[in-house]
Amino acid sequence: MLAATVTTARNGKAWVPAINTGSTTARLPNKKELGTWVPVNDDMEILSMSGELDASRVSQWIDDLGDSATPLDDEKEVQIGVEEPQARVLVTKSLRVYRKLTRNMGDCPPATALDVHHHIDTGYSAPIMLKRRRQAQMEDQIVDENVTKMLGAGVIEEGNGAWEFPVVLMRKKDGEVRFCVDYRALNMVSKKDVYPCPRIDETLEALGGILLFTTLDLRTGYWQIRVAPEDQDKTAFMTRRGLYKFVRMPFGLTNAPSTFQRMMNGVLRGLTWVTCLVSLDDIVAFTSRGIERHVVELANVLERLSQAGLR
């Protein structure tokens, strides 16, 4: 995977970062086309990389990126913590340019545009079948409602494999009931992926001394990653309506956090620990150099998410 990046060509050659998001070695044939090179606008390069920023120049730069005039559908609900009117205008205009990232996509956004799949390596383990647990009629109705919603969103499909795990309903602190599948038996036979998530102490240390920050939260982030076709049967669960399998990555799998964090680190490579931090589907874009710089750096993060097809 190649992320969008700014580089300098010297003697007809340019270096670009690449990441292998899979679990196997990838070889690139000689002269294979990997992407498209386009000249960088001088103002964009200056605004993105160095120099003192002027609010009027940043505003013009945002206008050049896209439609910054048409209000968002839910613009009145956007919470901007800065009081200065000019600063609020800059932030609002940058969000308008990337409106597709905030547009309501229903219960589940489309899958990421990246070639990222969650794999479940169970080695030579035999298929596991755990019978459906008896539930109250009201609980069965909640399960049916969740199944209907996930089918409509393209998160699950009807299954016919040899794997089966029970559904459990978990009540959250706010009283909301969450649909879950008990994958503990599957996790015990799955080969572990030890890709790390950021340490809390390192994250807090990196945020020390910042002046401004913006928090972003992906919508149902796990469901934006596909399950590898050969492993979808292993996610199957039974309800009174039949057997279903996940085609998008569900919660509860032992390696799901590693898959998600690896993808996000690849998407934001070069920006993390410099102008943003990411922990699973939570992103913090930050700066210690004023609102103009923050708006430019926030736009860089939004552009990466946009190119990756994440919402």
PDB file of C-alpha atoms in Angstrom:
ATOM      1  CA  MET A   1       0.000   0.000   0.000  1.00  0.00           C
ATOM      2  CA  LEU A   2       1.255   3.471  -0.909  1.00  0.00           C
ATOM      3  CA  ALA A   3      -0.094   6.448   1.003  1.00  0.00           C
ATOM      4  CA  ALA A   4      -0.311   9.919  -0.491  1.00  0.00           C
ATOM      5  CA  THR A   5       2.961  11.691   0.188  1.00  0.00           C
ATOM      6  CA  VAL A   6       5.074  14.671  -0.824  1.00  0.00           C
ATOM      7  CA  THR A   7       8.515  13.819  -2.175  1.00  0.00           C
ATOM      8  CA  THR A   8      11.277  15.396  -4.236  1.00  0.00           C
ATOM      9  CA  ALA A   9      12.509  13.896  -7.506  1.00  0.00           C
ATOM     10  CA  ARG A  10      16.266  13.926  -8.038  1.00  0.00           C
ATOM     11  CA  ASN A  11      17.972  12.644 -11.179  1.00  0.00           C
ATOM     12  CA  GLY A  12      14.681  11.190 -12.363  1.00  0.00           C
ATOM     13  CA  LYS A  13      14.119   9.165  -9.178  1.00  0.00           C
ATOM     14  CA  ALA A  14      11.923   9.653  -6.122  1.00  0.00           C
ATOM     15  CA  TRP A  15      11.590   7.674  -2.896  1.00  0.00           C
ATOM     16  CA  VAL A  16       8.101   6.917  -1.549  1.00  0.00           C
ATOM     17  CA  PRO A  17       7.125   4.897   1.555  1.00  0.00           C
ATOM     18  CA  ALA A  18       5.290   1.598   1.065  1.00  0.00           C
ATOM     19  CA  ILE A  19       3.677  -0.730   3.587  1.00  0.00           C
ATOM     20  CA  ASN A  20       2.700  -4.384   3.389  1.00  0.00           C
ATOM     21  CA  THR A  21      -0.562  -4.705   5.363  1.00  0.00           C
ATOM     22  CA  GLY A  22      -0.761  -8.464   4.839  1.00  0.00           C
ATOM     23  CA  SER A  23       0.783 -11.282   6.821  1.00  0.00           C
ATOM     24  CA  THR A  24       2.866 -12.728   3.962  1.00  0.00           C
ATOM     25  CA  THR A  25       5.860 -11.465   2.001  1.00  0.00           C
ATOM     26  CA  ALA A  26       4.934  -9.344  -1.028  1.00  0.00           C
ATOM     27  CA  ARG A  27       7.232  -8.991  -4.041  1.00  0.00           C
ATOM     28  CA  LEU A  28       6.917  -6.162  -6.547  1.00  0.00           C
ATOM     29  CA  PRO A  29       7.944  -6.944 -10.133  1.00  0.00           C
ATOM     30  CA  ASN A  30      10.438  -4.643 -11.808  1.00  0.00           C
ATOM     31  CA  LYS A  31       8.835  -1.580 -13.463  1.00  0.00           C
ATOM     32  CA  LYS A  32       5.439  -2.305 -11.867  1.00  0.00           C
ATOM     33  CA  GLU A  33       3.202   0.780 -11.841  1.00  0.00           C
ATOM     34  CA  LEU A  34       2.508   1.688  -8.205  1.00  0.00           C
ATOM     35  CA  GLY A  35       0.766   5.033  -8.454  1.00  0.00           C
ATOM     36  CA  THR A  36       0.458   8.382 -10.168  1.00  0.00           C
ATOM     37  CA  TRP A  37       2.833  11.316  -9.727  1.00  0.00           C
ATOM     38  CA  VAL A  38       1.507  14.859  -9.995  1.00  0.00           C
ATOM     39  CA  PRO A  39       3.312  18.183  -9.479  1.00  0.00           C
ATOM     40  CA  VAL A  40       2.610  19.767  -6.112  1.00  0.00           C
ATOM     41  CA  ASN A  41       1.174  23.251  -6.062  1.00  0.00           C
ATOM     42  CA  ASP A  42       3.789  25.599  -4.600  1.00  0.00           C
ATOM     43  CA  ASP A  43       1.377  27.154  -2.110  1.00  0.00           C
ATOM     44  CA  MET A  44       0.250  23.741  -0.897  1.00  0.00           C
ATOM     45  CA  GLU A  45       3.827  22.615  -0.370  1.00  0.00           C
ATOM     46  CA  ILE A  46       4.649  25.777   1.578  1.00  0.00           C
ATOM     47  CA  LEU A  47       1.496  25.593   3.668  1.00  0.00           C
ATOM     48  CA  SER A  48       1.912  21.906   4.423  1.00  0.00           C
ATOM     49  CA  MET A  49       5.601  21.793   5.204  1.00  0.00           C
ATOM     50  CA  SER A  50       7.146  25.041   6.382  1.00  0.00           C
ATOM     51  CA  GLY A  51       6.870  28.789   6.855  1.00  0.00           C
ATOM     52  CA  GLU A  52       4.716  31.193   8.810  1.00  0.00           C
ATOM     53  CA  LEU A  53       1.045  30.925   7.939  1.00  0.00           C
ATOM     54  CA  ASP A  54      -1.395  33.717   7.280  1.00  0.00           C
ATOM     55  CA  ALA A  55      -5.137  33.210   7.864  1.00  0.00           C
ATOM     56  CA  SER A  56      -6.054  34.631   4.452  1.00  0.00           C
ATOM     57  CA  ARG A  57      -3.581  32.329   2.677  1.00  0.00           C
ATOM     58  CA  VAL A  58      -4.860  29.301   4.560  1.00  0.00           C
ATOM     59  CA  SER A  59      -8.437  30.272   3.724  1.00  0.00           C
ATOM     60  CA  GLN A  60      -7.571  30.523   0.021  1.00  0.00           C
ATOM     61  CA  TRP A  61      -5.729  27.197   0.201  1.00  0.00           C
ATOM     62  CA  ILE A  62      -8.825  25.528   1.653  1.00  0.00           C
ATOM     63  CA  ASP A  63     -11.005  27.061  -1.075  1.00  0.00           C
ATOM     64  CA  ASP A  64      -8.669  25.569  -3.679  1.00  0.00           C
ATOM     65  CA  LEU A  65      -9.060  22.085  -2.155  1.00  0.00           C
ATOM     66  CA  GLY A  66     -12.786  21.849  -2.832  1.00  0.00           C
ATOM     67  CA  ASP A  67     -16.271  23.116  -1.990  1.00  0.00           C
ATOM     68  CA  SER A  68     -15.815  25.107   1.213  1.00  0.00           C
ATOM     69  CA  ALA A  69     -18.878  27.331   0.751  1.00  0.00           C
ATOM     70  CA  THR A  70     -21.794  24.879   0.954  1.00  0.00           C
ATOM     71  CA  PRO A  71     -22.784  24.285   4.606  1.00  0.00           C
ATOM     72  CA  LEU A  72     -22.738  20.783   6.089  1.00  0.00           C
ATOM     73  CA  ASP A  73     -26.078  19.054   6.575  1.00  0.00           C
ATOM     74  CA  ASP A  74     -25.566  19.045  10.361  1.00  0.00           C
ATOM     75  CA  GLU A  75     -23.294  22.081  10.632  1.00  0.00           C
ATOM     76  CA  LYS A  76     -25.212  23.520  13.595  1.00  0.00           C
ATOM     77  CA  GLU A  77     -24.278  20.422  15.617  1.00  0.00           C
ATOM     78  CA  VAL A  78     -20.529  20.769  14.969  1.00  0.00           C
ATOM     79  CA  GLN A  79     -18.720  21.750  18.168  1.00  0.00           C
ATOM     80  CA  ILE A  80     -15.699  24.020  17.660  1.00  0.00           C
ATOM     81  CA  GLY A  81     -13.837  24.921  20.837  1.00  0.00           C
ATOM     82  CA  VAL A  82     -12.132  28.103  19.616  1.00  0.00           C
ATOM     83  CA  GLU A  83     -13.883  31.430  20.154  1.00  0.00           C
ATOM     84  CA  GLU A  84     -12.163  33.641  17.569  1.00  0.00           C
ATOM     85  CA  PRO A  85     -14.578  34.034  14.611  1.00  0.00           C
ATOM     86  CA  GLN A  86     -11.851  33.841  11.955  1.00  0.00           C
ATOM     87  CA  ALA A  87     -10.494  30.622  13.464  1.00  0.00           C
ATOM     88  CA  ARG A  88     -13.975  29.065  13.556  1.00  0.00           C
ATOM     89  CA  VAL A  89     -14.430  29.930   9.887  1.00  0.00           C
ATOM     90  CA  LEU A  90     -11.166  28.180   8.946  1.00  0.00           C
ATOM     91  CA  VAL A  91     -12.104  24.996  10.816  1.00  0.00           C
ATOM     92  CA  THR A  92     -15.640  24.982   9.417  1.00  0.00           C
ATOM     93  CA  LYS A  93     -14.430  25.464   5.835  1.00  0.00           C
ATOM     94  CA  SER A  94     -11.947  22.591   6.152  1.00  0.00           C
ATOM     95  CA  LEU A  95     -14.728  20.276   7.375  1.00  0.00           C
ATOM     96  CA  ARG A  96     -16.908  21.326   4.445  1.00  0.00           C
ATOM     97  CA  VAL A  97     -14.199  20.340   1.966  1.00  0.00           C
ATOM     98  CA  TYR A  98     -14.150  16.820   3.433  1.00  0.00           C
ATOM     99  CA  ARG A  99     -17.901  16.586   3.934  1.00  0.00           C
ATOM    100  CA  LYS A 100     -18.056  13.015   2.636  1.00  0.00           C
ATOM    101  CA  LEU A 101     -16.120  11.900   5.720  1.00  0.00           C
ATOM    102  CA  THR A 102     -18.862  13.171   8.024  1.00  0.00           C
ATOM    103  CA  ARG A 103     -21.895  12.387   5.879  1.00  0.00           C
ATOM    104  CA  ASN A 104     -24.407  10.068   7.551  1.00  0.00           C
ATOM    105  CA  MET A 105     -23.945   6.673   5.886  1.00  0.00           C
ATOM    106  CA  GLY A 106     -26.622   4.859   7.899  1.00  0.00           C
ATOM    107  CA  ASP A 107     -25.728   1.960  10.158  1.00  0.00           C
ATOM    108  CA  CYS A 108     -22.469   1.162   8.376  1.00  0.00           C
ATOM    109  CA  PRO A 109     -20.192   3.104   5.996  1.00  0.00           C
ATOM    110  CA  PRO A 110     -18.725   1.364   2.923  1.00  0.00           C
ATOM    111  CA  ALA A 111     -15.664  -0.835   3.380  1.00  0.00           C
ATOM    112  CA  THR A 112     -12.286   0.853   3.129  1.00  0.00           C
ATOM    113  CA  ALA A 113     -10.825   1.363  -0.335  1.00  0.00           C
ATOM    114  CA  LEU A 114      -7.595  -0.260   0.871  1.00  0.00           C
ATOM    115  CA  ASP A 115      -6.793  -3.895   0.191  1.00  0.00           C
ATOM    116  CA  VAL A 116      -6.997  -4.767   3.888  1.00  0.00           C
ATOM    117  CA  HIS A 117      -8.583  -7.999   5.134  1.00  0.00           C
ATOM    118  CA  HIS A 118      -8.798  -9.565   8.565  1.00  0.00           C
ATOM    119  CA  HIS A 119      -7.414 -13.101   8.621  1.00  0.00           C
ATOM    120  CA  ILE A 120      -8.209 -15.780  11.212  1.00  0.00           C
ATOM    121  CA  ASP A 121      -5.397 -18.338  11.281  1.00  0.00           C
ATOM    122  CA  THR A 122      -6.616 -21.394  13.193  1.00  0.00           C
ATOM    123  CA  GLY A 123      -3.928 -23.733  11.888  1.00  0.00           C
ATOM    124  CA  TYR A 124      -5.085 -27.350  11.811  1.00  0.00           C
ATOM    125  CA  SER A 125      -7.809 -26.874  14.417  1.00  0.00           C
ATOM    126  CA  ALA A 126     -11.069 -28.657  13.680  1.00  0.00           C
ATOM    127  CA  PRO A 127     -14.179 -26.507  13.200  1.00  0.00           C
ATOM    128  CA  ILE A 128     -15.855 -25.464  16.448  1.00  0.00           C
ATOM    129  CA  MET A 129     -19.627 -25.676  16.864  1.00  0.00           C
ATOM    130  CA  LEU A 130     -21.225 -24.263  20.025  1.00  0.00           C
ATOM    131  CA  LYS A 131     -24.996 -24.523  20.259  1.00  0.00           C
ATOM    132  CA  ARG A 132     -27.247 -21.495  20.425  1.00  0.00           C
ATOM    133  CA  ARG A 133     -28.094 -20.412  23.952  1.00  0.00           C
ATOM    134  CA  ARG A 134     -31.702 -20.229  25.059  1.00  0.00           C
ATOM    135  CA  GLN A 135     -32.901 -16.644  25.413  1.00  0.00           C
ATOM    136  CA  ALA A 136     -36.053 -14.842  26.474  1.00  0.00           C
ATOM    137  CA  GLN A 137     -38.477 -13.900  23.695  1.00  0.00           C
ATOM    138  CA  MET A 138     -37.671 -10.206  24.150  1.00  0.00           C
ATOM    139  CA  GLU A 139     -33.954 -10.974  23.741  1.00  0.00           C
ATOM    140  CA  ASP A 140     -34.652 -12.983  20.579  1.00  0.00           C
ATOM    141  CA  GLN A 141     -36.462  -9.947  19.180  1.00  0.00           C
ATOM    142  CA  ILE A 142     -33.409  -7.767  19.883  1.00  0.00           C
ATOM    143  CA  VAL A 143     -31.196 -10.328  18.131  1.00  0.00           C
ATOM    144  CA  ASP A 144     -33.546 -10.405  15.124  1.00  0.00           C
ATOM    145  CA  GLU A 145     -33.481  -6.598  14.881  1.00  0.00           C
ATOM    146  CA  ASN A 146     -29.679  -6.551  14.907  1.00  0.00           C
ATOM    147  CA  VAL A 147     -29.492  -9.290  12.279  1.00  0.00           C
ATOM    148  CA  THR A 148     -31.878  -7.371  10.005  1.00  0.00           C
ATOM    149  CA  LYS A 149     -29.828  -4.190  10.437  1.00  0.00           C
ATOM    150  CA  MET A 150     -26.497  -5.927   9.729  1.00  0.00           C
ATOM    151  CA  LEU A 151     -27.894  -7.744   6.688  1.00  0.00           C
ATOM    152  CA  GLY A 152     -29.140  -4.469   5.261  1.00  0.00           C
ATOM    153  CA  ALA A 153     -25.777  -2.797   5.893  1.00  0.00           C
ATOM    154  CA  GLY A 154     -23.814  -5.598   4.227  1.00  0.00           C
ATOM    155  CA  VAL A 155     -22.020  -6.523   7.454  1.00  0.00           C
ATOM    156  CA  ILE A 156     -23.207 -10.142   7.519  1.00  0.00           C
ATOM    157  CA  GLU A 157     -24.486 -12.731   5.068  1.00  0.00           C
ATOM    158  CA  GLU A 158     -26.281 -16.047   5.420  1.00  0.00           C
ATOM    159  CA  GLY A 159     -23.807 -18.834   6.181  1.00  0.00           C
ATOM    160  CA  ASN A 160     -23.589 -22.572   5.567  1.00  0.00           C
ATOM    161  CA  GLY A 161     -20.257 -23.618   7.099  1.00  0.00           C
ATOM    162  CA  ALA A 162     -19.173 -25.934   9.918  1.00  0.00           C
ATOM    163  CA  TRP A 163     -18.360 -23.224  12.468  1.00  0.00           C
ATOM    164  CA  GLU A 164     -20.909 -21.829  14.924  1.00  0.00           C
ATOM    165  CA  PHE A 165     -20.683 -19.540  17.959  1.00  0.00           C
ATOM    166  CA  PRO A 166     -23.410 -18.295  20.321  1.00  0.00           C
ATOM    167  CA  VAL A 167     -24.866 -14.796  20.432  1.00  0.00           C
ATOM    168  CA  VAL A 168     -24.751 -12.879  23.718  1.00  0.00           C
ATOM    169  CA  LEU A 169     -26.429  -9.583  24.587  1.00  0.00           C
ATOM    170  CA  MET A 170     -24.366  -7.213  26.741  1.00  0.00           C
ATOM    171  CA  ARG A 171     -25.962  -4.308  28.584  1.00  0.00           C
ATOM    172  CA  LYS A 172     -23.846  -1.122  28.525  1.00  0.00           C
ATOM    173  CA  LYS A 173     -23.628   1.424  31.347  1.00  0.00           C
ATOM    174  CA  ASP A 174     -26.165   3.674  29.640  1.00  0.00           C
ATOM    175  CA  GLY A 175     -28.664   0.813  29.482  1.00  0.00           C
ATOM    176  CA  GLU A 176     -28.232   0.164  25.757  1.00  0.00           C
ATOM    177  CA  VAL A 177     -28.020  -3.503  24.769  1.00  0.00           C
ATOM    178  CA  ARG A 178     -25.113  -4.487  22.517  1.00  0.00           C
ATOM    179  CA  PHE A 179     -25.225  -7.472  20.164  1.00  0.00           C
ATOM    180  CA  CYS A 180     -22.104  -9.644  20.578  1.00  0.00           C
ATOM    181  CA  VAL A 181     -20.859 -13.065  19.562  1.00  0.00           C
ATOM    182  CA  ASP A 182     -18.930 -15.197  22.064  1.00  0.00           C
ATOM    183  CA  TYR A 183     -15.696 -15.913  20.182  1.00  0.00           C
ATOM    184  CA  ARG A 184     -13.674 -17.097  23.200  1.00  0.00           C
ATOM    185  CA  ALA A 185     -13.359 -20.646  21.870  1.00  0.00           C
ATOM    186  CA  LEU A 186     -12.279 -19.337  18.442  1.00  0.00           C
ATOM    187  CA  ASN A 187      -9.736 -17.007  20.017  1.00  0.00           C
ATOM    188  CA  MET A 188      -8.145 -19.894  21.919  1.00  0.00           C
ATOM    189  CA  VAL A 189      -7.237 -21.688  18.671  1.00  0.00           C
ATOM    190  CA  SER A 190      -6.310 -18.553  16.680  1.00  0.00           C
ATOM    191  CA  LYS A 191      -2.669 -17.700  16.054  1.00  0.00           C
ATOM    192  CA  LYS A 192      -1.987 -14.447  17.890  1.00  0.00           C
ATOM    193  CA  ASP A 193      -0.972 -11.215  16.138  1.00  0.00           C
ATOM    194  CA  VAL A 194       1.068  -9.121  18.595  1.00  0.00           C
ATOM    195  CA  TYR A 195       1.035  -5.862  16.613  1.00  0.00           C
ATOM    196  CA  PRO A 196       1.012  -3.177  19.339  1.00  0.00           C
ATOM    197  CA  CYS A 197      -1.458  -0.439  20.168  1.00  0.00           C
ATOM    198  CA  PRO A 198      -0.053   2.858  21.535  1.00  0.00           C
ATOM    199  CA  ARG A 199       0.838   3.021  25.222  1.00  0.00           C
ATOM    200  CA  ILE A 200      -1.287   5.429  27.260  1.00  0.00           C
ATOM    201  CA  ASP A 201       1.720   7.011  28.990  1.00  0.00           C
ATOM    202  CA  GLU A 202       3.498   7.660  25.681  1.00  0.00           C
ATOM    203  CA  THR A 203       0.332   9.150  24.222  1.00  0.00           C
ATOM    204  CA  LEU A 204      -0.135  11.535  27.143  1.00  0.00           C
ATOM    205  CA  GLU A 205       3.521  12.545  26.977  1.00  0.00           C
ATOM    206  CA  ALA A 206       3.232  13.328  23.251  1.00  0.00           C
ATOM    207  CA  LEU A 207       0.282  15.642  23.955  1.00  0.00           C
ATOM    208  CA  GLY A 208       2.217  17.674  26.501  1.00  0.00           C
ATOM    209  CA  GLY A 209       2.579  21.333  25.546  1.00  0.00           C
ATOM    210  CA  ILE A 210       0.122  21.322  22.640  1.00  0.00           C
ATOM    211  CA  LEU A 211      -1.923  24.440  21.931  1.00  0.00           C
ATOM    212  CA  LEU A 212      -4.832  23.071  19.890  1.00  0.00           C
ATOM    213  CA  PHE A 213      -6.210  19.652  19.069  1.00  0.00           C
ATOM    214  CA  THR A 214      -9.089  18.059  17.166  1.00  0.00           C
ATOM    215  CA  THR A 215     -10.488  14.609  17.943  1.00  0.00           C
ATOM    216  CA  LEU A 216     -11.864  12.322  15.236  1.00  0.00           C
ATOM    217  CA  ASP A 217     -13.734   9.056  15.730  1.00  0.00           C
ATOM    218  CA  LEU A 218     -14.381   6.671  12.849  1.00  0.00           C
ATOM    219  CA  ARG A 219     -17.949   5.444  12.532  1.00  0.00           C
ATOM    220  CA  THR A 220     -18.189   1.693  13.286  1.00  0.00           C
ATOM    221  CA  GLY A 221     -14.524   1.442  12.366  1.00  0.00           C
ATOM    222  CA  TYR A 222     -14.245  -2.344  12.594  1.00  0.00           C
ATOM    223  CA  TRP A 223     -17.064  -2.779  10.098  1.00  0.00           C
ATOM    224  CA  GLN A 224     -15.069  -0.835   7.503  1.00  0.00           C
ATOM    225  CA  ILE A 225     -12.571  -3.731   7.244  1.00  0.00           C
ATOM    226  CA  ARG A 226     -13.445  -6.880   5.301  1.00  0.00           C
ATOM    227  CA  VAL A 227     -12.975 -10.396   6.659  1.00  0.00           C
ATOM    228  CA  ALA A 228     -10.847 -12.547   4.335  1.00  0.00           C
ATOM    229  CA  PRO A 229     -13.262 -14.675   2.251  1.00  0.00           C
ATOM    230  CA  GLU A 230     -11.581 -17.927   3.309  1.00  0.00           C
ATOM    231  CA  ASP A 231     -12.100 -17.065   6.991  1.00  0.00           C
ATOM    232  CA  GLN A 232     -15.666 -15.752   6.944  1.00  0.00           C
ATOM    233  CA  ASP A 233     -17.195 -19.118   7.901  1.00  0.00           C
ATOM    234  CA  LYS A 234     -15.190 -19.015  11.152  1.00  0.00           C
ATOM    235  CA  THR A 235     -17.195 -15.982  12.301  1.00  0.00           C
ATOM    236  CA  ALA A 236     -20.573 -17.744  11.971  1.00  0.00           C
ATOM    237  CA  PHE A 237     -23.272 -17.405  14.618  1.00  0.00           C
ATOM    238  CA  MET A 238     -26.696 -19.001  15.008  1.00  0.00           C
ATOM    239  CA  THR A 239     -30.010 -17.318  15.761  1.00  0.00           C
ATOM    240  CA  ARG A 240     -33.561 -18.623  15.653  1.00  0.00           C
ATOM    241  CA  ARG A 241     -33.697 -17.337  12.069  1.00  0.00           C
ATOM    242  CA  GLY A 242     -30.665 -19.287  10.861  1.00  0.00           C
ATOM    243  CA  LEU A 243     -26.870 -19.254  10.481  1.00  0.00           C
ATOM    244  CA  TYR A 244     -25.014 -16.068   9.528  1.00  0.00           C
ATOM    245  CA  LYS A 245     -21.388 -15.086   8.964  1.00  0.00           C
ATOM    246  CA  PHE A 246     -19.569 -11.766   9.104  1.00  0.00           C
ATOM    247  CA  VAL A 247     -18.126 -10.322   5.897  1.00  0.00           C
ATOM    248  CA  ARG A 248     -16.928  -7.231   7.794  1.00  0.00           C
ATOM    249  CA  MET A 249     -14.682  -7.510  10.839  1.00  0.00           C
ATOM    250  CA  PRO A 250     -16.744  -8.106  14.008  1.00  0.00           C
ATOM    251  CA  PHE A 251     -15.968  -7.166  17.585  1.00  0.00           C
ATOM    252  CA  GLY A 252     -14.592  -9.826  19.898  1.00  0.00           C
ATOM    253  CA  LEU A 253     -11.913 -11.406  17.701  1.00  0.00           C
ATOM    254  CA  THR A 254      -8.528 -11.660  19.393  1.00  0.00           C
ATOM    255  CA  ASN A 255      -6.550 -10.089  16.534  1.00  0.00           C
ATOM    256  CA  ALA A 256      -9.072  -7.453  15.444  1.00  0.00           C
ATOM    257  CA  PRO A 257      -7.336  -4.589  17.320  1.00  0.00           C
ATOM    258  CA  SER A 258      -3.996  -5.488  15.710  1.00  0.00           C
ATOM    259  CA  THR A 259      -5.522  -5.543  12.221  1.00  0.00           C
ATOM    260  CA  PHE A 260      -7.161  -2.169  12.755  1.00  0.00           C
ATOM    261  CA  GLN A 261      -4.147  -0.473  14.351  1.00  0.00           C
ATOM    262  CA  ARG A 262      -1.835  -1.728  11.581  1.00  0.00           C
ATOM    263  CA  MET A 263      -4.144  -0.271   8.941  1.00  0.00           C
ATOM    264  CA  MET A 264      -4.443   3.092  10.702  1.00  0.00           C
ATOM    265  CA  ASN A 265      -0.684   3.364  11.211  1.00  0.00           C
ATOM    266  CA  GLY A 266      -0.242   2.763   7.493  1.00  0.00           C
ATOM    267  CA  VAL A 267      -2.872   5.321   6.508  1.00  0.00           C
ATOM    268  CA  LEU A 268      -1.348   8.023   8.734  1.00  0.00           C
ATOM    269  CA  ARG A 269       2.293   7.029   8.343  1.00  0.00           C
ATOM    270  CA  GLY A 270       4.551  10.072   8.558  1.00  0.00           C
ATOM    271  CA  LEU A 271       1.940  12.043  10.513  1.00  0.00           C
ATOM    272  CA  THR A 272       1.641   9.949  13.686  1.00  0.00           C
ATOM    273  CA  TRP A 273       3.599  11.239  16.671  1.00  0.00           C
ATOM    274  CA  VAL A 274       4.275  14.435  14.658  1.00  0.00           C
ATOM    275  CA  THR A 275       0.896  16.066  14.006  1.00  0.00           C
ATOM    276  CA  CYS A 276      -1.530  13.334  15.079  1.00  0.00           C
ATOM    277  CA  LEU A 277      -1.971  10.298  17.309  1.00  0.00           C
ATOM    278  CA  VAL A 278      -4.139   7.277  16.548  1.00  0.00           C
ATOM    279  CA  SER A 279      -5.403   4.523  18.804  1.00  0.00           C
ATOM    280  CA  LEU A 280      -7.655   2.158  16.888  1.00  0.00           C
ATOM    281  CA  ASP A 281     -10.531   4.315  15.553  1.00  0.00           C
ATOM    282  CA  ASP A 282      -9.743   7.360  17.700  1.00  0.00           C
ATOM    283  CA  ILE A 283      -7.553  10.087  16.157  1.00  0.00           C
ATOM    284  CA  VAL A 284      -6.176  13.260  17.719  1.00  0.00           C
ATOM    285  CA  ALA A 285      -4.742  15.909  15.380  1.00  0.00           C
ATOM    286  CA  PHE A 286      -2.711  18.459  17.333  1.00  0.00           C
ATOM    287  CA  THR A 287      -0.420  21.453  17.029  1.00  0.00           C
ATOM    288  CA  SER A 288       1.534  23.850  19.217  1.00  0.00           C
ATOM    289  CA  ARG A 289       1.822  26.541  16.513  1.00  0.00           C
ATOM    290  CA  GLY A 290      -1.560  28.272  16.173  1.00  0.00           C
ATOM    291  CA  ILE A 291      -4.903  27.749  14.444  1.00  0.00           C
ATOM    292  CA  GLU A 292      -3.617  28.339  10.898  1.00  0.00           C
ATOM    293  CA  ARG A 293      -1.037  25.572  11.208  1.00  0.00           C
ATOM    294  CA  HIS A 294      -3.589  23.304  12.892  1.00  0.00           C
ATOM    295  CA  VAL A 295      -6.096  23.690  10.059  1.00  0.00           C
ATOM    296  CA  VAL A 296      -3.469  22.710   7.474  1.00  0.00           C
ATOM    297  CA  GLU A 297      -2.324  19.705   9.492  1.00  0.00           C
ATOM    298  CA  LEU A 298      -5.926  18.658  10.164  1.00  0.00           C
ATOM    299  CA  ALA A 299      -6.567  18.808   6.414  1.00  0.00           C
ATOM    300  CA  ASN A 300      -3.601  16.483   5.870  1.00  0.00           C
ATOM    301  CA  VAL A 301      -5.169  13.929   8.236  1.00  0.00           C
ATOM    302  CA  LEU A 302      -8.593  14.253   6.595  1.00  0.00           C
ATOM    303  CA  GLU A 303      -7.016  13.831   3.150  1.00  0.00           C
ATOM    304  CA  ARG A 304      -5.369  10.570   4.228  1.00  0.00           C
ATOM    305  CA  LEU A 305      -8.666   9.248   5.581  1.00  0.00           C
ATOM    306  CA  SER A 306     -10.453  10.329   2.405  1.00  0.00           C
ATOM    307  CA  GLN A 307      -7.988   8.558   0.112  1.00  0.00           C
ATOM    308  CA  ALA A 308      -8.263   5.405   2.239  1.00  0.00           C
ATOM    309  CA  GLY A 309     -12.050   5.501   1.940  1.00  0.00           C
ATOM    310  CA  LEU A 310     -12.508   5.634   5.715  1.00  0.00           C
ATOM    311  CA  ARG A 311     -15.428   7.418   7.357  1.00  0.00           C
TER     312      ARG A 311
END
